[in-house]
XYZ file of C-alpha atoms in Angstrom:
778
model
C -101.447 -200.345 85.369
C -98.678 -200.536 82.969
C -96.999 -197.689 85.002
C -96.575 -199.684 88.172
C -94.078 -201.343 89.395
C -96.135 -205.402 90.142
C -94.468 -207.623 93.104
C -96.422 -211.266 91.836
C -96.814 -211.794 95.858
C -99.363 -211.834 98.604
C -97.819 -209.751 101.470
C -99.954 -209.494 104.338
C -101.208 -206.059 105.764
C -103.475 -206.443 108.025
C -105.357 -203.855 109.442
C -104.000 -201.657 112.009
C -106.408 -202.065 114.970
C -107.037 -198.978 117.206
C -104.755 -197.668 120.315
C -106.115 -199.919 123.391
C -105.042 -203.024 120.764
C -101.773 -204.777 120.552
C -99.766 -203.424 117.168
C -99.623 -204.878 114.216
C -95.871 -205.355 111.996
C -95.412 -203.243 109.191
C -94.763 -205.077 105.998
C -92.241 -208.142 107.407
C -88.299 -207.738 106.116
C -86.767 -210.154 104.263
C -84.481 -212.690 107.044
C -80.854 -214.038 106.132
C -80.073 -211.062 103.321
C -77.240 -208.392 103.275
C -78.082 -205.673 101.425
C -78.408 -201.879 101.684
C -82.078 -201.599 99.802
C -84.663 -202.381 103.074
C -88.009 -203.403 100.959
C -90.634 -202.371 98.659
C -92.511 -200.576 101.802
C -89.323 -198.627 102.950
C -87.140 -195.664 101.030
C -84.583 -194.632 103.246
C -82.590 -191.229 103.069
C -79.471 -191.311 102.067
C -78.959 -194.747 101.034
C -75.717 -195.390 101.118
C -76.074 -195.380 105.452
C -78.585 -197.791 105.746
C -78.980 -201.795 105.281
C -81.222 -204.187 105.644
C -78.986 -207.233 107.586
C -80.615 -210.588 108.504
C -83.629 -209.732 109.291
C -82.575 -206.256 111.503
C -82.462 -202.201 109.459
C -79.429 -201.421 110.419
C -77.768 -197.636 110.490
C -74.033 -197.908 109.345
C -72.343 -194.579 109.062
C -73.693 -191.572 111.077
C -75.246 -188.698 109.479
C -77.084 -185.822 110.450
C -80.377 -186.909 107.983
C -80.941 -190.845 108.681
C -84.248 -191.818 108.686
C -86.072 -194.490 106.759
C -89.944 -194.031 106.126
C -92.913 -195.891 105.407
C -94.280 -195.898 102.490
C -97.449 -197.337 102.664
C -98.535 -196.255 106.295
C -99.104 -192.188 107.012
C -100.867 -190.857 109.301
C -104.152 -188.853 108.526
C -105.319 -185.502 108.654
C -107.786 -184.817 111.651
C -108.034 -186.052 115.399
C -107.126 -189.938 116.736
C -104.868 -191.874 118.083
C -101.140 -194.199 117.166
C -99.133 -196.230 118.866
C -95.011 -197.576 117.437
C -93.367 -199.822 118.881
C -89.770 -200.865 117.612
C -87.251 -202.923 119.010
C -83.856 -201.062 118.690
C -79.688 -202.025 120.035
C -76.758 -200.311 120.164
C -74.107 -200.790 117.459
C -71.254 -199.208 119.086
C -70.961 -200.031 122.582
C -67.533 -199.517 124.346
C -67.171 -196.748 121.312
C -67.220 -192.761 122.418
C -68.463 -190.888 119.609
C -67.788 -186.208 119.127
C -72.142 -186.326 118.633
C -74.730 -186.869 120.630
C -77.003 -189.502 118.888
C -81.374 -189.388 118.592
C -82.804 -192.382 117.649
C -86.193 -193.265 117.726
C -89.376 -192.688 116.039
C -90.651 -189.291 113.326
C -93.487 -188.528 113.931
C -95.761 -186.030 111.505
C -93.517 -185.597 108.881
C -94.218 -183.800 105.543
C -92.458 -181.694 102.692
C -93.373 -179.265 99.985
C -96.583 -180.520 100.277
C -98.636 -183.943 101.883
C -97.667 -186.359 99.795
C -95.648 -189.788 101.124
C -92.670 -189.266 98.428
C -92.666 -185.456 99.460
C -92.330 -186.366 102.714
C -88.619 -187.887 102.370
C -87.978 -184.610 102.506
C -89.285 -182.559 104.963
C -86.623 -180.531 106.122
C -86.051 -178.567 103.594
C -83.090 -176.071 103.757
C -82.315 -174.493 100.688
C -83.823 -170.946 99.251
C -87.604 -172.141 99.495
C -87.679 -173.601 103.138
C -89.326 -170.103 104.632
C -91.718 -170.464 101.974
C -92.428 -174.326 101.997
C -91.963 -175.884 104.888
C -94.517 -177.350 107.277
C -94.822 -178.155 110.835
C -91.590 -180.175 111.610
C -92.296 -183.916 112.745
C -91.735 -184.935 115.868
C -88.870 -186.856 117.133
C -90.097 -189.834 119.697
C -87.266 -191.874 121.121
C -84.036 -191.500 123.293
C -80.565 -190.287 123.052
C -77.198 -192.440 123.171
C -76.408 -190.174 126.863
C -79.765 -192.453 128.210
C -82.051 -189.089 127.951
C -85.925 -190.169 126.875
C -87.204 -187.061 124.355
C -90.516 -185.837 122.973
C -90.585 -183.162 120.914
C -88.111 -180.571 122.477
C -88.200 -181.870 125.694
C -85.255 -184.194 127.479
C -85.481 -185.866 130.846
C -81.672 -186.361 132.806
C -79.692 -189.694 131.197
C -81.619 -192.362 132.732
C -80.951 -194.969 130.583
C -77.238 -197.235 130.919
C -75.687 -199.070 128.040
C -76.367 -202.442 129.098
C -79.674 -201.164 128.353
C -79.523 -199.960 125.306
C -78.070 -202.374 123.594
C -81.368 -203.722 124.070
C -84.466 -202.128 124.921
C -87.754 -201.914 122.869
C -89.274 -198.661 122.668
C -93.529 -197.271 122.562
C -94.617 -194.281 121.477
C -98.112 -193.916 122.574
C -100.138 -190.107 120.403
C -103.573 -188.759 120.941
C -104.020 -185.672 118.535
C -107.493 -184.426 119.499
C -107.609 -179.929 119.376
C -104.669 -179.365 118.091
C -102.847 -180.568 120.451
C -100.417 -183.647 121.238
C -100.132 -186.265 124.060
C -97.558 -188.150 123.790
C -95.919 -190.448 125.513
C -92.993 -192.744 125.649
C -92.254 -196.142 127.740
C -88.570 -197.836 126.995
C -88.810 -201.394 128.344
C -85.955 -203.834 128.518
C -86.162 -207.699 129.297
C -89.867 -207.117 128.679
C -89.828 -205.047 131.546
C -90.988 -200.930 131.892
C -87.517 -199.163 132.937
C -88.565 -195.488 131.653
C -90.646 -192.941 130.568
C -92.320 -189.387 129.728
C -95.332 -187.542 128.920
C -95.060 -184.534 126.498
C -98.301 -182.376 125.304
C -97.490 -180.785 122.579
C -99.626 -177.452 120.415
C -99.525 -178.065 116.675
C -102.241 -177.386 113.823
C -101.913 -180.659 112.319
C -100.361 -184.127 113.051
C -100.551 -186.208 109.239
C -98.006 -186.889 106.923
C -94.578 -189.765 107.719
C -93.651 -191.689 109.923
C -89.825 -192.507 110.376
C -86.855 -194.459 112.068
C -83.845 -192.373 113.134
C -80.471 -192.126 113.395
C -78.532 -189.049 113.374
C -76.901 -186.587 115.406
C -78.774 -184.234 118.203
C -77.747 -181.218 117.178
C -77.371 -180.742 113.656
C -75.117 -177.632 112.568
C -76.982 -175.318 111.004
C -76.061 -176.312 106.768
C -76.200 -179.811 107.818
C -76.649 -180.689 103.699
C -73.128 -179.760 103.272
C -70.854 -182.458 105.804
C -69.866 -184.076 103.758
C -68.536 -187.387 104.937
C -69.243 -189.503 108.474
C -71.196 -187.770 111.135
C -69.116 -189.354 114.267
C -72.290 -190.531 116.053
C -73.292 -193.662 118.169
C -74.938 -196.707 115.615
C -78.402 -198.548 116.436
C -80.279 -201.179 115.001
C -83.757 -201.812 114.942
C -86.159 -204.517 114.406
C -89.748 -205.195 114.701
C -91.302 -201.739 113.719
C -94.989 -202.641 114.382
C -98.396 -199.938 114.604
C -101.688 -199.249 115.199
C -104.641 -196.924 115.516
C -107.088 -194.536 113.770
C -104.090 -191.905 112.773
C -103.374 -194.291 109.884
C -104.370 -194.896 106.823
C -102.980 -197.749 104.619
C -102.214 -197.616 101.278
C -100.499 -200.631 99.602
C -99.635 -199.996 96.201
C -96.946 -196.905 97.962
C -94.162 -199.773 97.102
C -90.626 -198.635 95.380
C -88.730 -201.152 93.678
C -86.980 -203.374 92.677
C -87.277 -201.997 89.571
C -86.871 -198.081 89.603
C -87.402 -197.142 86.110
C -87.018 -197.818 82.467
C -84.863 -194.803 79.614
C -84.413 -195.812 76.034
C -83.332 -194.679 72.375
C -84.091 -196.140 69.660
C -81.845 -195.019 66.420
C -81.839 -196.883 63.361
C -83.915 -199.448 64.111
C -81.460 -200.603 67.224
C -82.902 -200.280 70.605
C -80.712 -199.248 74.113
C -83.109 -199.186 77.058
C -81.921 -199.159 80.730
C -83.518 -200.474 83.654
C -82.281 -199.095 87.317
C -82.309 -201.384 90.236
C -82.584 -200.950 94.451
C -78.562 -202.053 95.211
C -79.311 -206.142 96.235
C -77.176 -208.071 98.433
C -74.754 -210.118 96.821
C -76.065 -213.985 96.628
C -79.522 -212.661 95.240
C -80.546 -212.651 91.290
C -78.506 -209.913 88.995
C -79.737 -210.850 85.828
C -83.050 -209.205 84.342
C -85.366 -209.770 81.079
C -87.044 -207.201 78.651
C -89.819 -208.820 76.920
C -92.626 -207.546 74.029
C -96.477 -208.129 74.042
C -97.414 -210.672 71.735
C -100.640 -211.789 70.825
C -99.763 -214.888 72.544
C -98.401 -213.326 75.684
C -95.075 -212.463 76.078
C -91.743 -213.351 74.777
C -88.396 -212.020 76.116
C -86.204 -210.497 73.611
C -83.234 -209.548 75.585
C -81.729 -210.218 78.954
C -79.262 -207.945 80.660
C -76.685 -208.550 83.867
C -77.283 -205.623 86.516
C -74.145 -203.353 86.893
C -73.145 -203.708 90.270
C -71.863 -199.596 90.881
C -75.297 -198.354 89.245
C -77.596 -200.997 90.139
C -78.544 -200.825 86.330
C -79.090 -203.311 83.173
C -78.453 -201.813 79.389
C -80.687 -204.391 76.769
C -79.909 -203.818 73.492
C -82.229 -205.098 70.988
C -81.193 -204.841 67.055
C -83.433 -205.100 63.893
C -86.724 -203.369 65.870
C -89.426 -203.108 64.016
C -89.588 -198.871 64.812
C -92.909 -198.606 62.309
C -95.165 -199.974 65.459
C -96.296 -199.253 69.073
C -94.556 -202.234 71.461
C -95.474 -203.051 74.870
C -92.719 -204.037 77.035
C -92.186 -205.393 80.423
C -89.108 -205.556 82.073
C -89.006 -208.827 84.638
C -86.239 -209.660 87.640
C -86.910 -212.465 90.138
C -86.391 -211.646 93.461
C -87.434 -212.725 97.068
C -88.927 -210.969 99.171
C -90.378 -211.735 102.634
C -92.276 -214.146 101.701
C -90.557 -215.958 99.159
C -89.937 -216.080 95.108
C -91.770 -212.922 93.249
C -91.914 -211.362 90.213
C -91.052 -207.894 89.715
C -92.054 -206.190 86.335
C -91.887 -202.631 85.220
C -93.680 -202.350 82.040
C -94.583 -199.633 78.642
C -94.600 -198.550 75.339
C -91.768 -198.570 72.975
C -93.106 -196.090 70.438
C -92.421 -196.254 66.701
C -90.525 -193.703 64.556
C -93.267 -190.639 64.685
C -91.892 -190.616 60.787
C -96.064 -189.221 59.867
C -95.995 -187.007 62.652
C -96.217 -183.249 61.335
C -94.586 -182.034 64.748
C -92.061 -183.330 66.933
C -91.799 -182.204 70.394
C -88.933 -182.130 72.144
C -89.461 -181.428 76.269
C -86.341 -180.105 78.310
C -85.729 -180.514 81.537
C -82.537 -178.678 83.663
C -81.335 -178.023 86.918
C -83.035 -180.027 89.319
C -82.471 -180.293 93.270
C -84.465 -182.477 95.620
C -86.704 -180.262 97.249
C -89.243 -180.384 95.050
C -89.773 -184.545 95.089
C -91.164 -186.238 93.224
C -92.626 -182.747 90.543
C -95.870 -184.535 90.352
C -97.209 -181.228 89.132
C -94.353 -180.761 86.505
C -94.863 -184.434 85.749
C -98.598 -183.771 85.143
C -97.701 -180.765 82.976
C -96.079 -183.605 80.438
C -97.577 -185.732 79.644
C -100.569 -183.654 78.616
C -97.852 -182.245 76.429
C -97.169 -185.780 75.221
C -93.035 -185.182 73.860
C -91.925 -187.116 70.931
C -88.275 -187.105 73.034
C -87.374 -185.979 76.485
C -84.072 -183.923 77.365
C -81.918 -183.929 80.525
C -79.266 -180.780 79.645
C -77.745 -181.522 82.338
C -77.622 -180.836 86.609
C -79.748 -183.430 87.313
C -78.581 -183.395 90.501
C -76.615 -180.878 93.207
C -74.964 -181.874 95.718
C -76.578 -180.852 98.437
C -79.921 -183.131 96.896
C -81.323 -185.615 99.586
C -80.328 -182.795 102.471
C -77.247 -184.665 102.842
C -73.616 -183.327 101.537
C -71.355 -185.720 99.551
C -69.375 -189.087 99.715
C -66.233 -188.347 98.380
C -64.429 -191.407 96.025
C -60.488 -190.221 95.653
C -59.543 -194.013 95.449
C -60.493 -197.171 94.054
C -61.035 -198.380 97.541
C -64.064 -195.353 97.779
C -66.415 -195.865 94.789
C -69.007 -198.066 95.937
C -70.335 -195.916 99.154
C -69.675 -192.715 96.825
C -71.752 -194.547 94.248
C -74.652 -194.963 96.615
C -74.633 -191.259 97.899
C -75.029 -190.537 93.926
C -77.087 -193.209 93.507
C -79.493 -191.570 96.278
C -79.799 -188.247 94.408
C -79.855 -189.359 91.465
C -83.226 -191.608 92.584
C -84.541 -188.433 94.124
C -84.569 -186.406 90.611
C -85.577 -189.222 88.377
C -88.443 -191.285 90.055
C -90.855 -188.702 90.012
C -90.206 -189.013 85.985
C -90.745 -192.718 85.111
C -93.903 -192.524 83.762
C -93.015 -190.331 81.702
C -89.248 -191.536 80.911
C -91.456 -195.199 80.341
C -92.802 -194.218 77.095
C -90.848 -192.137 75.090
C -86.435 -191.792 73.931
C -84.945 -189.770 76.670
C -81.044 -188.562 76.864
C -79.408 -187.475 79.462
C -76.222 -184.664 79.209
C -74.553 -184.402 82.706
C -73.020 -181.303 83.913
C -70.479 -180.433 85.918
C -73.560 -180.686 89.819
C -73.465 -184.661 88.239
C -70.046 -185.284 89.256
C -69.471 -183.167 91.787
C -67.700 -180.630 90.314
C -69.042 -176.279 91.336
C -68.338 -175.384 87.295
C -65.930 -178.338 85.398
C -63.276 -177.729 82.699
C -62.659 -181.738 81.743
C -59.803 -181.167 79.937
C -59.667 -184.103 78.167
C -60.488 -186.156 81.254
C -56.664 -185.449 83.466
C -57.511 -185.873 86.852
C -57.791 -182.791 89.004
C -55.131 -181.430 91.513
C -56.150 -179.721 94.317
C -56.614 -176.413 92.117
C -60.300 -177.017 90.772
C -59.804 -173.821 88.690
C -57.074 -175.372 86.548
C -59.274 -178.073 85.912
C -59.637 -182.338 85.401
C -62.168 -184.849 87.037
C -62.160 -184.371 90.944
C -63.208 -187.942 91.934
C -62.515 -191.393 90.975
C -62.354 -192.445 87.490
C -64.449 -195.356 88.310
C -66.806 -192.996 89.617
C -67.025 -190.686 86.963
C -67.955 -193.447 84.067
C -70.804 -195.401 87.024
C -71.845 -191.583 86.853
C -72.118 -190.829 83.384
C -73.483 -194.436 82.668
C -76.596 -193.514 84.078
C -77.042 -190.585 81.927
C -75.707 -192.058 78.929
C -75.467 -195.604 78.505
C -78.961 -195.588 76.601
C -77.259 -193.470 73.853
C -77.256 -194.855 70.752
C -73.351 -196.132 70.061
C -71.075 -193.281 70.519
C -69.330 -191.233 67.272
C -66.084 -192.041 68.320
C -65.923 -194.905 71.810
C -62.341 -194.299 72.460
C -61.597 -193.729 75.797
C -60.331 -190.183 76.961
C -57.699 -189.598 79.581
C -57.805 -192.073 82.801
C -60.205 -194.254 81.089
C -62.962 -191.939 80.504
C -65.708 -192.876 78.702
C -67.262 -190.415 75.644
C -70.742 -191.042 74.274
C -70.866 -187.923 71.589
C -73.127 -189.330 69.414
C -76.517 -188.715 66.918
C -79.969 -189.557 67.931
C -82.313 -189.341 64.925
C -86.078 -189.052 66.234
C -89.031 -188.651 63.767
C -86.861 -187.310 60.567
C -85.233 -184.478 63.453
C -81.893 -184.593 63.872
C -80.618 -184.595 67.132
C -76.851 -183.775 67.824
C -76.209 -185.430 71.605
C -72.476 -183.697 73.517
C -70.067 -182.901 76.432
C -69.481 -179.093 76.360
C -67.247 -179.847 79.533
C -65.787 -182.869 78.981
C -62.981 -181.359 76.276
C -62.571 -177.659 77.931
C -59.542 -175.962 78.324
C -59.274 -174.872 82.107
C -58.831 -171.531 83.807
C -55.231 -172.235 84.745
C -54.142 -172.592 81.642
C -54.428 -168.848 81.334
C -53.225 -168.287 84.387
C -50.546 -165.816 82.667
C -52.369 -163.485 81.013
C -53.796 -162.692 84.192
C -50.682 -160.723 85.298
C -52.604 -157.257 85.383
C -56.115 -158.449 86.699
C -53.395 -159.560 90.136
C -52.325 -156.817 90.126
C -55.648 -155.005 89.568
C -57.252 -157.179 93.216
C -53.354 -156.677 95.072
C -53.119 -160.500 95.563
C -52.691 -163.501 93.251
C -56.228 -164.930 94.239
C -56.137 -168.579 92.099
C -59.355 -169.969 93.958
C -61.345 -166.822 91.661
C -59.243 -166.304 89.199
C -62.904 -168.246 87.137
C -65.040 -165.100 87.482
C -64.270 -161.707 87.303
C -66.285 -158.414 88.359
C -64.047 -155.660 87.209
C -65.761 -154.048 84.247
C -62.289 -152.669 82.751
C -60.434 -155.867 82.397
C -60.940 -156.746 78.536
C -61.272 -160.465 79.136
C -60.739 -160.556 74.849
C -57.016 -160.880 77.143
C -57.659 -164.686 78.087
C -57.987 -165.823 75.156
C -55.910 -167.813 72.642
C -56.485 -169.783 70.021
C -55.672 -173.450 71.451
C -58.360 -173.400 74.087
C -60.668 -175.355 73.523
C -64.599 -175.853 74.430
C -65.657 -179.428 72.513
C -62.496 -180.975 71.141
C -60.998 -181.755 68.449
C -63.438 -184.750 68.086
C -66.690 -183.514 68.873
C -65.289 -181.019 66.098
C -64.967 -183.852 63.902
C -68.130 -185.774 64.949
C -70.143 -181.753 64.475
C -68.831 -181.714 60.509
C -69.704 -185.574 59.766
C -73.125 -184.858 61.578
C -73.646 -181.787 59.653
C -74.057 -183.561 56.629
C -77.095 -185.248 57.647
C -79.548 -184.940 54.665
C -82.297 -184.124 57.890
C -84.047 -181.157 56.784
C -83.795 -179.838 60.773
C -81.571 -180.295 63.268
C -80.117 -179.947 67.062
C -77.389 -179.847 69.370
C -79.137 -180.977 72.413
C -75.664 -179.954 75.280
C -75.112 -178.115 78.458
C -74.731 -174.886 78.118
C -74.719 -171.962 75.742
C -72.391 -171.114 74.128
C -72.171 -167.647 75.094
C -72.833 -165.791 78.467
C -76.523 -164.280 78.347
C -77.144 -163.650 82.443
C -75.555 -160.767 84.491
C -74.686 -162.914 87.637
C -71.217 -161.069 87.099
C -69.164 -159.834 84.436
C -67.468 -162.946 82.865
C -68.087 -166.521 83.982
C -65.593 -168.518 82.599
C -67.565 -170.942 83.332
C -70.113 -169.960 80.961
C -68.194 -171.600 76.720
C -69.210 -167.700 76.289
C -65.193 -168.617 77.142
C -62.609 -169.136 75.907
C -63.952 -167.643 73.013
C -61.594 -169.220 70.095
C -63.166 -172.820 71.212
C -67.006 -171.337 71.284
C -66.278 -169.754 67.719
C -65.394 -173.057 66.230
C -67.741 -174.952 67.446
C -70.751 -172.370 66.397
C -68.371 -172.418 62.677
C -68.863 -176.088 62.983
C -72.820 -175.903 63.969
C -74.124 -173.165 60.573
C -72.789 -175.644 58.422
C -75.031 -177.901 59.797
C -78.117 -175.479 59.725
C -78.935 -176.594 63.698
C -80.221 -175.045 66.554
C -79.023 -175.365 69.566
C -80.824 -176.111 73.454
C -78.545 -176.658 76.924
C -79.536 -176.290 80.153
C -77.477 -174.301 83.593
C -77.848 -170.986 83.720
C -81.777 -171.695 85.517
C -83.871 -169.431 83.648
C -84.958 -169.005 80.512
C -83.281 -167.089 77.257
C -84.266 -167.173 73.256
C -80.326 -166.456 71.660
C -78.989 -165.623 67.957
C -75.050 -166.180 67.623
C -73.422 -163.720 66.201
C -69.567 -165.428 65.106
C -67.845 -162.914 62.855
C -71.204 -160.537 62.871
C -74.521 -160.444 64.533
C -77.020 -162.938 63.640
C -74.345 -164.961 61.755
C -75.144 -168.054 64.071
C -77.599 -170.084 64.747
C -80.535 -170.238 67.308
C -79.131 -170.865 70.954
C -82.655 -171.692 72.992
C -81.810 -172.354 77.394
C -84.351 -173.406 79.387
C -85.787 -172.867 82.553
C -84.711 -174.484 85.734
C -86.782 -177.536 87.036
C -86.071 -176.525 91.147
C -83.100 -173.917 91.718
C -81.812 -171.480 94.693
C -79.362 -169.310 92.308
C -81.294 -166.788 90.305
C -79.198 -165.330 87.621
C -80.969 -163.151 85.894
C -80.363 -160.367 82.061
C -79.977 -157.174 83.566
C -77.776 -155.490 81.065
C -76.870 -151.532 82.075
C -77.599 -150.582 78.727
C -79.585 -150.631 75.913
C -80.190 -153.381 73.148
C -79.154 -152.503 70.222
C -81.349 -152.885 66.975
C -84.010 -153.775 69.005
C -87.568 -154.600 67.541
C -90.464 -152.367 67.670
C -92.750 -153.451 70.976
C -89.627 -155.500 72.457
C -88.475 -154.730 75.841
C -85.079 -152.849 76.195
C -82.936 -155.635 77.482
C -83.679 -157.214 74.158
C -81.601 -156.728 70.974
C -77.865 -157.015 69.850
C -75.088 -156.796 72.993
C -71.756 -157.625 74.038
C -71.681 -160.378 76.688
C -68.954 -160.407 79.586
C -66.779 -162.314 76.727
C -66.793 -159.682 74.397
C -69.179 -162.120 72.228
C -71.677 -160.753 69.490
C -75.598 -162.161 70.966
C -78.353 -161.103 70.072
C -81.044 -160.860 72.956
C -84.952 -162.347 71.870
C -86.378 -163.420 75.525
C -84.953 -163.772 79.066
C -87.389 -165.408 82.001
C -86.114 -163.349 84.535
C -86.726 -164.057 87.892
C -89.262 -161.894 89.889
C -90.170 -160.606 86.521
C -92.231 -163.714 85.656
C -95.317 -163.519 87.601
C -97.584 -166.290 85.064
C -101.747 -166.782 87.079
C -102.717 -169.971 88.027
C -106.224 -170.243 89.406
C -105.078 -173.744 90.791
C -105.810 -173.427 94.965
C -105.418 -176.401 97.206
C -102.264 -179.353 98.300
C -99.495 -177.805 96.514
C -100.699 -174.396 95.893
C -97.618 -172.487 97.591
C -94.615 -174.771 95.776
C -96.492 -173.591 92.594
C -96.228 -169.928 93.787
C -92.970 -170.359 94.060
C -91.666 -171.440 90.659
C -93.301 -168.990 89.180
C -92.124 -166.394 91.171
C -88.396 -167.173 90.231
C -89.631 -168.042 85.771
C -88.991 -171.894 86.851
C -90.608 -174.728 84.485
C -89.628 -176.764 81.296
C -89.082 -175.912 77.706
C -91.374 -177.161 74.550
C -89.068 -177.159 71.176
C -91.684 -177.911 68.891
C -90.385 -178.456 65.052
C -92.665 -178.506 62.648
C -90.974 -180.309 59.577
C -93.583 -178.685 56.310
C -92.321 -175.338 57.337
C -89.007 -176.267 58.168
C -88.951 -173.722 61.517
C -88.653 -174.140 65.274
C -90.856 -172.939 67.879
C -89.215 -172.070 71.329
C -91.607 -172.318 73.687
C -90.547 -171.576 77.528
C -93.418 -173.392 80.246
C -94.415 -172.564 83.844
C -95.825 -175.156 85.837
C -99.234 -175.049 86.388
C -101.807 -176.754 88.459
C -104.268 -177.758 86.438
C -102.645 -178.028 83.056
C -105.314 -177.408 80.794
C -103.736 -177.162 77.368
C -101.777 -175.180 75.233
C -103.712 -172.724 74.220
C -104.604 -172.117 77.545
C -101.857 -170.509 79.562
C -99.355 -168.214 79.661
C -95.855 -169.279 79.291
C -92.823 -167.129 80.215
C -92.690 -163.196 78.889
C -90.618 -163.920 75.901
C -92.582 -166.885 74.717
C -94.058 -168.661 72.283
C -91.020 -167.618 69.523
C -91.295 -169.459 66.301
C -87.861 -169.155 63.625
C -87.787 -170.149 60.323
C -84.599 -172.483 59.844
C -82.349 -171.476 56.837
C -79.550 -170.679 55.914
C -80.772 -167.303 55.145
C -81.976 -167.014 58.826
């Protein structure tokens, strides 16, 4: 049971009684504290809009997605009854608001599959909503106008503001023969003051139950909403439930420790542990312990950093020749007293004795398929030695809600919670993978709330996105980068760049394979730097359209004209690092980064977000990487490609493998209008030698285009539609096998399978696997 969080106290949860009996309390929430986290038996979405305040659950900010889900109690399939009640009160007495509020229950929330975590994201808004949406939950409650509401049925206004300032909502549901008979009662001062009944036809009634306080009539694109929605806010207390429809799973809890991620390099262990936000008066220290022959020994303590809610443990002179079991412990007070939370795993020995080292690569993940259970199961069976998240660990719409901008230092704390809630939804599902093997991440543009990013050495962005820089406050940028790169080995050059933004460029050795960890976007020049050279483009377009200068669709435009020798891709510091790293005597090396140093897609003719531009910066990067004789692994494109780079001539650069996406909606593809040159026998026409949109020489060996990569799977059951969508869109994960004795590398692009049976039992994406010899001649 090393992969679970343990709460070392006994939480009393009585069995739920039949409908006719009095409802029983959900697990008790803590009194006497104020914090953003409600408790381990609940999950809020979004994190930033809720808090626990002296035993009450309070909705602190308006939003189109505002729910508190019960994790331990779900509705079972089949006929049955349920009853719930909750006490509510207005936090906006006497205030006027633009939006009408719904406040009450959501009954029967089901996500892309019926799982207590998937069900939190039941309201899909993106590209696969049509394929994966289930029946929406039944809203049962009241509106800020004083109306009672069940489903789409609304009464005339019946409740006064005084009555809504402190009322009890009671709901009873009888589900039988695909019909839900629902009754809502409202009580004030112990007396029933209003009631509503409804009969609702639905194929099933299962999944999560939740509290909700959000806008009654959300816009079509509610997940694009930025900031706070102006609607009345409410508090909740004494949430009770009972009935034969409920099942209870006490182990379905999250927090206060969420997950860990570590690296082990040159006998130095750096391990990060992530926590829920605790109150200002609560414990802020955690311990890292290792198992000994007689018990557990504390080897490090760390303070929980308040913005990132993470603790970084550092242990030098770590014995990297043996596997060592560890646990992270944290003392806290739950609703019934002092408790000890634990998160356990194994720090693996450095696999120097392994002939083949496996890297697992993950890229581009929105949250709609949270918690990615199929993907996790596949990866655990592949058992990689190193896990690499290449970027876009989140997208701005993760969780179904928009971003909170941090333009000033005062904005940062709330914007940090906004990001952390999204980040949890991407990484929590992989925690059983991360806890037992080294993990590295590289944040990309969307992680930093920037749709494309030209960092220009860390400068601040003005209102013109295409002129580069960071749009969010530097403290927020540092927080985000720390959550993803804080456990990397020590940086090559820790000197902060502009605005005090930190640098994490470094190397990591796993099993005799050396990995360079760089940040493409951090120093890259911006389109605005060549604004004068774009004059012919503006003349052809008939306008000086500054917001669109990063995308070129004019096929007759000479993109070489936008290249200059002084433009940057990796920047001088990272080039110095790579040059120094090239002298490492490891026979096999890889550069892990965000986006390939070319443009192997045709979403547009030329994209300045791609690392095919600037061509001069690309050339300098590829030349130094060639000296290292290294392969390159990146993400960002959303589909898998394998390219042999050309610098001065075709094939005189290194191999670049682009990872497929975990889950995205923008489907790029490689669909050239001309046949490739020098195509090998029995290879598709889209392979061979090409010039990309920036006239860079590339040789395409594989491109797993969406819609052209159908892979069969015999799995039938819950989640089958999810797997079908992933297969049709060519999403999945990458595996890179480093074969030390033959000095060769195998590139693999894997679909997600419902029942992974082994590497020889399934097909990969078209064009994969591909094994190449790594030598100066190749």
